[in-house]
Amino acid sequence: MAYPRMYYMSFSLLPPSLSLLLISSFIYSGVRTGSTIYPPLPSNIFHSGASIHLSIFSLHIAGMSSILRAIYFISTIIYMHHKNFTMHKIPLLLSSILIT
């Protein structure tokens, strides 16, 4: 593990994200947007309450967790390899995560 605190931080951001998403479904009768989190614009019943703000904030926290986890994984690939472990000998999973 190259940066264990970064890994812990990425993991510890997921429960607050999930709890905010669950709380947002109970405030003001839910988010009412659908799976794309895109409110219906032609209707007059778009939702501008606190629930949509909580759900968007929850998605931002989950995104930060994902970015931290990707940085951790890439730094582990780069800094924690054997001396004869060249880029041509890296397994396919590691090289695909490193490229994407």
PDB file of C-alpha atoms in Angstrom:
ATOM      1  CA  MET A   1       0.000   0.000   0.000  1.00  0.00           C
ATOM      2  CA  ALA A   2       1.582   3.233  -1.129  1.00  0.00           C
ATOM      3  CA  TYR A   3      -0.701   5.674   0.697  1.00  0.00           C
ATOM      4  CA  PRO A   4      -2.869   3.910   3.292  1.00  0.00           C
ATOM      5  CA  ARG A   5      -4.390   7.165   4.565  1.00  0.00           C
ATOM      6  CA  MET A   6      -5.614   8.024   1.078  1.00  0.00           C
ATOM      7  CA  TYR A   7      -7.201   4.590   0.825  1.00  0.00           C
ATOM      8  CA  TYR A   8      -8.859   5.050   4.214  1.00  0.00           C
ATOM      9  CA  MET A   9     -10.093   8.517   3.222  1.00  0.00           C
ATOM     10  CA  SER A  10     -11.625   7.190   0.001  1.00  0.00           C
ATOM     11  CA  PHE A  11     -13.323   4.402   1.920  1.00  0.00           C
ATOM     12  CA  SER A  12     -14.550   6.663   4.723  1.00  0.00           C
ATOM     13  CA  LEU A  13     -16.273   9.035   2.264  1.00  0.00           C
ATOM     14  CA  LEU A  14     -18.681   6.336   1.085  1.00  0.00           C
ATOM     15  CA  PRO A  15     -20.897   5.999   4.224  1.00  0.00           C
ATOM     16  CA  PRO A  16     -21.617   9.768   4.417  1.00  0.00           C
ATOM     17  CA  SER A  17     -22.433   9.737   0.721  1.00  0.00           C
ATOM     18  CA  LEU A  18     -24.836   6.844   1.129  1.00  0.00           C
ATOM     19  CA  SER A  19     -26.459   8.359   4.205  1.00  0.00           C
ATOM     20  CA  LEU A  20     -26.992  11.716   2.460  1.00  0.00           C
ATOM     21  CA  LEU A  21     -28.536   9.934  -0.504  1.00  0.00           C
ATOM     22  CA  LEU A  22     -30.903   8.009   1.762  1.00  0.00           C
ATOM     23  CA  ILE A  23     -31.810  11.129   3.750  1.00  0.00           C
ATOM     24  CA  SER A  24     -32.547  13.027   0.543  1.00  0.00           C
ATOM     25  CA  SER A  25     -35.134  10.439  -0.435  1.00  0.00           C
ATOM     26  CA  PHE A  26     -37.170  11.182   2.715  1.00  0.00           C
ATOM     27  CA  ILE A  27     -37.062  15.008   2.578  1.00  0.00           C
ATOM     28  CA  TYR A  28     -39.911  16.768   0.728  1.00  0.00           C
ATOM     29  CA  SER A  29     -41.238  13.549  -0.813  1.00  0.00           C
ATOM     30  CA  GLY A  30     -37.969  12.562  -2.432  1.00  0.00           C
ATOM     31  CA  VAL A  31     -35.825  13.732  -5.290  1.00  0.00           C
ATOM     32  CA  ARG A  32     -38.353  13.007  -8.096  1.00  0.00           C
ATOM     33  CA  THR A  33     -35.842  13.117 -10.949  1.00  0.00           C
ATOM     34  CA  GLY A  34     -35.326   9.572 -12.186  1.00  0.00           C
ATOM     35  CA  SER A  35     -32.180   7.581 -12.735  1.00  0.00           C
ATOM     36  CA  THR A  36     -30.366  10.370 -14.602  1.00  0.00           C
ATOM     37  CA  ILE A  37     -30.935  13.020 -11.891  1.00  0.00           C
ATOM     38  CA  TYR A  38     -32.380  15.312 -14.526  1.00  0.00           C
ATOM     39  CA  PRO A  39     -35.596  17.079 -13.456  1.00  0.00           C
ATOM     40  CA  PRO A  40     -38.390  17.289 -16.004  1.00  0.00           C
ATOM     41  CA  LEU A  41     -38.171  20.795 -17.468  1.00  0.00           C
ATOM     42  CA  PRO A  42     -41.454  21.052 -19.418  1.00  0.00           C
ATOM     43  CA  SER A  43     -43.599  20.562 -16.333  1.00  0.00           C
ATOM     44  CA  ASN A  44     -44.236  23.086 -13.595  1.00  0.00           C
ATOM     45  CA  ILE A  45     -43.426  20.551 -10.916  1.00  0.00           C
ATOM     46  CA  PHE A  46     -39.652  20.691 -10.964  1.00  0.00           C
ATOM     47  CA  HIS A  47     -38.050  20.123  -7.606  1.00  0.00           C
ATOM     48  CA  SER A  48     -35.970  22.921  -6.130  1.00  0.00           C
ATOM     49  CA  GLY A  49     -36.033  21.744  -2.530  1.00  0.00           C
ATOM     50  CA  ALA A  50     -33.301  20.502  -0.253  1.00  0.00           C
ATOM     51  CA  SER A  51     -33.608  16.890  -1.376  1.00  0.00           C
ATOM     52  CA  ILE A  52     -32.126  17.489  -4.827  1.00  0.00           C
ATOM     53  CA  HIS A  53     -29.275  19.481  -3.281  1.00  0.00           C
ATOM     54  CA  LEU A  54     -28.514  16.674  -0.836  1.00  0.00           C
ATOM     55  CA  SER A  55     -28.521  14.070  -3.587  1.00  0.00           C
ATOM     56  CA  ILE A  56     -26.190  16.128  -5.798  1.00  0.00           C
ATOM     57  CA  PHE A  57     -23.868  16.728  -2.837  1.00  0.00           C
ATOM     58  CA  SER A  58     -23.943  12.993  -2.159  1.00  0.00           C
ATOM     59  CA  LEU A  59     -22.883  12.302  -5.739  1.00  0.00           C
ATOM     60  CA  HIS A  60     -20.028  14.784  -5.400  1.00  0.00           C
ATOM     61  CA  ILE A  61     -18.781  13.029  -2.262  1.00  0.00           C
ATOM     62  CA  ALA A  62     -18.956   9.643  -4.018  1.00  0.00           C
ATOM     63  CA  GLY A  63     -17.036  11.140  -6.950  1.00  0.00           C
ATOM     64  CA  MET A  64     -14.305  12.426  -4.636  1.00  0.00           C
ATOM     65  CA  SER A  65     -14.061   8.955  -3.137  1.00  0.00           C
ATOM     66  CA  SER A  66     -13.706   7.416  -6.574  1.00  0.00           C
ATOM     67  CA  ILE A  67     -11.014   9.907  -7.611  1.00  0.00           C
ATOM     68  CA  LEU A  68      -9.031   9.295  -4.414  1.00  0.00           C
ATOM     69  CA  ARG A  69      -9.261   5.543  -4.926  1.00  0.00           C
ATOM     70  CA  ALA A  70      -8.039   5.852  -8.520  1.00  0.00           C
ATOM     71  CA  ILE A  71      -5.082   8.016  -7.457  1.00  0.00           C
ATOM     72  CA  TYR A  72      -4.247   5.501  -4.740  1.00  0.00           C
ATOM     73  CA  PHE A  73      -4.399   2.581  -7.155  1.00  0.00           C
ATOM     74  CA  ILE A  74      -2.246   4.310  -9.790  1.00  0.00           C
ATOM     75  CA  SER A  75       0.350   5.376  -7.224  1.00  0.00           C
ATOM     76  CA  THR A  76       0.478   1.828  -5.885  1.00  0.00           C
ATOM     77  CA  ILE A  77       1.082   0.508  -9.402  1.00  0.00           C
ATOM     78  CA  ILE A  78       3.851   3.030 -10.047  1.00  0.00           C
ATOM     79  CA  TYR A  79       5.701   2.943  -6.711  1.00  0.00           C
ATOM     80  CA  MET A  80       5.244  -0.626  -5.470  1.00  0.00           C
ATOM     81  CA  HIS A  81       6.495  -2.869  -8.247  1.00  0.00           C
ATOM     82  CA  HIS A  82       9.502  -5.131  -8.681  1.00  0.00           C
ATOM     83  CA  LYS A  83      12.598  -3.872 -10.438  1.00  0.00           C
ATOM     84  CA  ASN A  84      12.181  -6.255 -13.385  1.00  0.00           C
ATOM     85  CA  PHE A  85       8.436  -5.586 -13.603  1.00  0.00           C
ATOM     86  CA  THR A  86       8.296  -3.488 -16.770  1.00  0.00           C
ATOM     87  CA  MET A  87       5.219  -2.014 -18.423  1.00  0.00           C
ATOM     88  CA  HIS A  88       5.105  -4.923 -20.874  1.00  0.00           C
ATOM     89  CA  LYS A  89       4.875  -7.472 -18.052  1.00  0.00           C
ATOM     90  CA  ILE A  90       2.078  -5.767 -16.081  1.00  0.00           C
ATOM     91  CA  PRO A  91      -1.145  -7.810 -15.904  1.00  0.00           C
ATOM     92  CA  LEU A  92      -4.048  -6.643 -18.037  1.00  0.00           C
ATOM     93  CA  LEU A  93      -6.137  -5.386 -15.109  1.00  0.00           C
ATOM     94  CA  LEU A  94      -3.382  -3.119 -13.834  1.00  0.00           C
ATOM     95  CA  SER A  95      -2.545  -1.734 -17.257  1.00  0.00           C
ATOM     96  CA  SER A  96      -6.202  -1.047 -18.093  1.00  0.00           C
ATOM     97  CA  ILE A  97      -6.723   0.849 -14.834  1.00  0.00           C
ATOM     98  CA  LEU A  98      -3.477   2.739 -15.349  1.00  0.00           C
ATOM     99  CA  ILE A  99      -4.508   3.803 -18.868  1.00  0.00           C
ATOM    100  CA  THR A 100      -8.081   4.750 -18.058  1.00  0.00           C
TER     101      THR A 100
END
